């Protein structure tokens, strides 16, 4: 069907359309006859019948040259293929290297990777590692419960009675504004000496524990002092645990009062701004302190809620969301006369990092108006919790209501939805300063097994939005031993600098009773935790026997990866877990969804699949075969998987028993041999325990040689497998130099270098001087060219990587090269493996000139073809480079070679940046397929801080009447005032950004974000054909053909005559996703499969619900309060603000 013509001026934006496609176009009138007309006529090609079209295009025009015919371009393609193959056969040395391996067959054995046995062994080793931590956890939890039970409460305990190491003491002494300096702390703080320990990546003291107390908790309160008193006895248990298992890392007791006692002692890593760390908000504590939750948060946004009260509510909701983990489900709604969700989520959604971010942003848009309608809010919440058609936690169910007060008790709603079973707990929060009667709010909480809290000021938010966990812990405590089950967490960042860890958690219960025959205590004392570094788990997995593209991974019940080579968060926030789904760590497909589901269900399995993989440099996509094998890790919620390419079923294991041969091959690692044998880079692997690591390969090689002069490859302190394979590959690659490279003249074929890289960790580059410009990583397993060569047959071209935002390549001294590599495949006794990759480095400029000649009509080497004035000739890429564009593009869409001299410095760029019109046509004609994915581990620079309010920050200052009222001085209001002082003065307000602080704090220069990645790879088209880019009078003919046995596409096209016919530009570079990746509102409609914990404790018939919100705050001393108030009066001008009242808190 004919396509209507479009003039350049009238062209509409969008992809250029291919109007015609034919197997052999013939010639086309010369370029001199094609000129834009003042009134563009309808293209003749679109008016004539197809049978008349070909002769017309073949007719001679005003010019002597015509567009080359298809058979001509196919001839050029064959010449290019032959030239590439010839060079690689001569210099690559693939066949010669095969023979070298066979000649040295007595020096190695071929070993087999048996996937089922491998995964079962690794899973067993991980299970044993974690089981040792479980035993230590149980000893700690039992001891803690017994110590607390034997402890006698002291009402008159003094700060000077307690001796402990305050982990924040050193930082506070250096800070004149710190809490203890202001208060004049009387506690006897130990001063300790520390030694550096590489296992902890920290300085530690093994004789003591350290204590961390949140900044907003008064250290001198009776509750805290008693807590410090009885937990001191844990020190000996910590020490004994380490004696029994020296591999133990941090052992931590997180108390429900907020006190953290950990071992071994180390100074606290205090941030530059105020330390807001509270153990009760750590992912591991939340998981251990309660069962999963289904939570609906409803927020009163009636007209009476305005100003500071509304801000307090917004902040409170955000803080409440931070108490939820990935095992929980949540929704947030606002209400006045009607209730509506604050975000696009219409039902409960998983409380993961991205969903919580959506909630937090949506909450900021709440506006106060209308009248209070509790009934609308509660009915909405109950309807949400009763929706059984969605994925949810199916355990604790609760409603959290934030309001400034009201008189309605909505008893009819509770009778309809919740009574008599009371399966939904109701927690009410009275926010702000007001004179409303709070009795209805207390009644709602007390009659629905919940709790009533007050949030009069900023300082009360954090404590009162997390203490509901104590109520949820009651059924666990009453369940006794049944609830004493170890749970393992998601991956998260350790607050003390250990890196990525998982933590085993075990709840600690209060076993005391008020008297004989009294009810059992319901309080959870806290959570015991022991960290396991991910690196320690990785050490149990095979490192180098799986090959460059084989790997081990593990996932949890949420489908999040515990182990995976792609788990590389660029920035970590210790307040949030690191949650990378298996389907985001890899390129998602149906096969992987099935594998993930089977692993979550705890099944064993094996499956061979064809799948897509992303290259290490994230520029390319390869379609490959992979074998997946998986088993559950018993006694945990984890499942372990193994991925092997078919060519990694077997691997080489060197057997260099001949010490003379060891010495001979080792000498080829010495720099003195490099001039004749080529430069050797060795992979920076852990060959021996005493080998000093270095990022500089020359220095690392020097360290390696110095160590080998002291020890032998068979030493017990060394990895014999790695050392023997390294030395064997040193000798084998040297024989390649001797047999192939040394006698060849690289300049004859315009080569900058030849090279070989091996599984054993050797990269040999010849000649030695070429190593100066060698930019590939010395670890072959981390080199993109190496891994792609193993996955692809034939020759893989890799142009130098360029960023469009940077300046073009500098072509000086012929140092810019293009890598061409191919895998060496061995077949030994019917067993196939690929132990090495060989290749050449092409001189860019010289091969660009050679490319012109090969894609030309030359019949002799010396002279290009001349076309007489009265003869008809086809254009070629050499003579007609002003009119004809000829390029080689690789399978990722990156420019490799061009006949246009001005494009040489653009080699390595995505071709759409060079010729957007032509690249779009190649994509539209299915030469390329696009793959889009999201990187959830990226780091982005922070956005410029917005002006969130120009008004100065206020703080409450009491009136004269307050000074005359002794009750005020002894109330908790002054303590709340102190908290507000801390948050307001030091934290710079929760409501206002501080650009100065953000600028000076390197921790906030980059933050986690989502980046959209787009890669292109060859589509299904393998044929050679011509096509036309239809753009009216600016149309262009082009020819495209894949080069056999390479990853190259040969393209010949007319150069564009006019720029008005711009097509849409294909983008390849990574782009920031402001909405955090794919639309979250759409994703939650099709949630990925997951399973929650196997146990749930949300109900116990013996639970005592009488304690439902009448607690008191930790009372500070009168002297401290007087000092604080005087400090306020002297340092701050008064700013009117409602008075701060007491917030409830815990009393043991």
mmCIF file of C-alpha atoms in Angstrom, residues 293-409:
data_model
loop_
_atom_site.group_PDB
_atom_site.id
_atom_site.type_symbol
_atom_site.label_atom_id
_atom_site.label_comp_id
_atom_site.label_asym_id
_atom_site.label_seq_id
_atom_site.Cartn_x
_atom_site.Cartn_y
_atom_site.Cartn_z
ATOM 1 C CA UNK A 293 0.927 -6.535 60.405
ATOM 2 C CA UNK A 294 -1.995 -5.358 58.289
ATOM 3 C CA UNK A 295 -2.241 -1.656 59.162
ATOM 4 C CA UNK A 296 -4.589 1.081 58.043
ATOM 5 C CA UNK A 297 -3.592 4.625 59.029
ATOM 6 C CA UNK A 298 -6.412 7.170 59.039
ATOM 7 C CA UNK A 299 -5.674 10.879 59.461
ATOM 8 C CA UNK A 300 -8.161 13.540 60.558
ATOM 9 C CA UNK A 301 -7.953 16.448 58.089
ATOM 10 C CA UNK A 302 -10.981 18.399 59.288
ATOM 11 C CA UNK A 303 -10.829 22.186 59.488
ATOM 12 C CA UNK A 304 -9.725 22.216 63.131
ATOM 13 C CA UNK A 305 -6.506 20.463 62.113
ATOM 14 C CA UNK A 306 -4.255 23.156 60.775
ATOM 15 C CA UNK A 307 -0.837 24.711 61.083
ATOM 16 C CA UNK A 308 1.525 22.927 63.444
ATOM 17 C CA UNK A 309 -0.980 20.171 64.277
ATOM 18 C CA UNK A 310 -1.254 19.141 60.629
ATOM 19 C CA UNK A 311 2.526 19.187 60.289
ATOM 20 C CA UNK A 312 2.838 17.016 63.377
ATOM 21 C CA UNK A 313 0.362 14.567 61.879
ATOM 22 C CA UNK A 314 2.219 14.374 58.574
ATOM 23 C CA UNK A 315 5.492 13.732 60.348
ATOM 24 C CA UNK A 316 3.852 11.194 62.662
ATOM 25 C CA UNK A 317 2.481 9.205 59.742
ATOM 26 C CA UNK A 318 5.906 9.139 58.089
ATOM 27 C CA UNK A 319 7.482 7.956 61.314
ATOM 28 C CA UNK A 320 4.787 5.320 61.709
ATOM 29 C CA UNK A 321 5.540 4.017 58.222
ATOM 30 C CA UNK A 322 9.179 3.616 59.223
ATOM 31 C CA UNK A 323 8.158 1.061 61.845
ATOM 32 C CA UNK A 324 6.899 -1.287 59.113
ATOM 33 C CA UNK A 325 8.902 -3.920 57.283
ATOM 34 C CA UNK A 326 8.463 -5.851 54.043
ATOM 35 C CA UNK A 327 6.438 -8.493 55.896
ATOM 36 C CA UNK A 328 3.778 -5.849 56.657
ATOM 37 C CA UNK A 329 0.944 -4.374 54.578
ATOM 38 C CA UNK A 330 -0.413 -0.853 54.904
ATOM 39 C CA UNK A 331 -2.657 1.833 53.483
ATOM 40 C CA UNK A 332 -3.083 5.485 54.471
ATOM 41 C CA UNK A 333 -6.302 7.510 54.197
ATOM 42 C CA UNK A 334 -7.419 10.971 55.237
ATOM 43 C CA UNK A 335 -10.921 11.752 56.428
ATOM 44 C CA UNK A 336 -13.270 14.588 57.307
ATOM 45 C CA UNK A 337 -16.910 14.038 56.324
ATOM 46 C CA UNK A 338 -15.610 11.421 53.871
ATOM 47 C CA UNK A 339 -12.613 9.147 53.803
ATOM 48 C CA UNK A 340 -10.277 8.744 50.851
ATOM 49 C CA UNK A 341 -6.817 7.262 50.298
ATOM 50 C CA UNK A 342 -4.004 9.808 50.324
ATOM 51 C CA UNK A 343 -2.233 8.083 47.419
ATOM 52 C CA UNK A 344 -3.123 6.081 44.330
ATOM 53 C CA UNK A 345 -3.204 2.879 46.394
ATOM 54 C CA UNK A 346 -6.798 1.757 46.841
ATOM 55 C CA UNK A 347 -6.039 -1.261 49.032
ATOM 56 C CA UNK A 348 -3.394 -2.582 51.401
ATOM 57 C CA UNK A 349 0.035 -2.744 49.791
ATOM 58 C CA UNK A 350 3.326 -4.211 50.892
ATOM 59 C CA UNK A 351 5.244 -1.852 53.165
ATOM 60 C CA UNK A 352 8.373 -1.943 51.029
ATOM 61 C CA UNK A 353 10.691 1.004 50.528
ATOM 62 C CA UNK A 354 9.140 2.224 47.279
ATOM 63 C CA UNK A 355 5.532 1.987 48.441
ATOM 64 C CA UNK A 356 6.351 3.794 51.673
ATOM 65 C CA UNK A 357 7.996 6.547 49.668
ATOM 66 C CA UNK A 358 4.767 7.001 47.680
ATOM 67 C CA UNK A 359 2.824 7.296 50.934
ATOM 68 C CA UNK A 360 5.261 9.783 52.439
ATOM 69 C CA UNK A 361 5.101 12.042 49.408
ATOM 70 C CA UNK A 362 1.311 11.810 49.256
ATOM 71 C CA UNK A 363 0.879 12.618 52.939
ATOM 72 C CA UNK A 364 2.582 15.962 52.426
ATOM 73 C CA UNK A 365 -0.289 16.995 50.157
ATOM 74 C CA UNK A 366 -3.007 16.616 52.811
ATOM 75 C CA UNK A 367 -5.052 19.766 53.349
ATOM 76 C CA UNK A 368 -7.316 20.483 56.342
ATOM 77 C CA UNK A 369 -10.945 21.321 55.610
ATOM 78 C CA UNK A 370 -14.474 20.238 56.502
ATOM 79 C CA UNK A 371 -15.755 18.672 59.713
ATOM 80 C CA UNK A 372 -14.593 15.632 61.633
ATOM 81 C CA UNK A 373 -16.276 12.351 60.710
ATOM 82 C CA UNK A 374 -14.787 9.468 62.682
ATOM 83 C CA UNK A 375 -17.407 7.121 61.281
ATOM 84 C CA UNK A 376 -16.271 7.657 57.703
ATOM 85 C CA UNK A 377 -12.639 7.089 58.663
ATOM 86 C CA UNK A 378 -13.234 3.894 60.644
ATOM 87 C CA UNK A 379 -15.634 2.385 58.126
ATOM 88 C CA UNK A 380 -13.068 2.933 55.401
ATOM 89 C CA UNK A 381 -10.369 1.296 57.551
ATOM 90 C CA UNK A 382 -12.461 -1.752 58.434
ATOM 91 C CA UNK A 383 -13.453 -2.217 54.785
ATOM 92 C CA UNK A 384 -9.778 -2.202 53.861
ATOM 93 C CA UNK A 385 -8.940 -4.849 56.451
ATOM 94 C CA UNK A 386 -11.863 -7.055 55.406
ATOM 95 C CA UNK A 387 -10.804 -7.126 51.741
ATOM 96 C CA UNK A 388 -9.701 -10.718 51.256
ATOM 97 C CA UNK A 389 -9.151 -10.491 47.493
ATOM 98 C CA UNK A 390 -5.673 -9.027 47.832
ATOM 99 C CA UNK A 391 -2.291 -10.164 49.087
ATOM 100 C CA UNK A 392 -1.762 -9.160 52.711
ATOM 101 C CA UNK A 393 -0.020 -10.238 55.918
ATOM 102 C CA UNK A 394 -3.050 -12.046 57.421
ATOM 103 C CA UNK A 395 -1.780 -11.650 60.965
ATOM 104 C CA UNK A 396 -2.018 -8.607 63.245
ATOM 105 C CA UNK A 397 -4.765 -6.246 62.080
ATOM 106 C CA UNK A 398 -4.834 -2.671 63.323
ATOM 107 C CA UNK A 399 -6.131 0.834 62.734
ATOM 108 C CA UNK A 400 -4.007 3.846 63.650
ATOM 109 C CA UNK A 401 -6.027 7.065 63.935
ATOM 110 C CA UNK A 402 -4.374 10.486 64.178
ATOM 111 C CA UNK A 403 -6.662 13.326 65.248
ATOM 112 C CA UNK A 404 -6.713 16.540 67.241
ATOM 113 C CA UNK A 405 -9.743 15.302 69.212
ATOM 114 C CA UNK A 406 -13.477 14.802 69.003
ATOM 115 C CA UNK A 407 -16.518 13.677 70.964
ATOM 116 C CA UNK A 408 -17.901 10.839 68.820
ATOM 117 C CA UNK A 409 -17.059 7.300 70.006
#
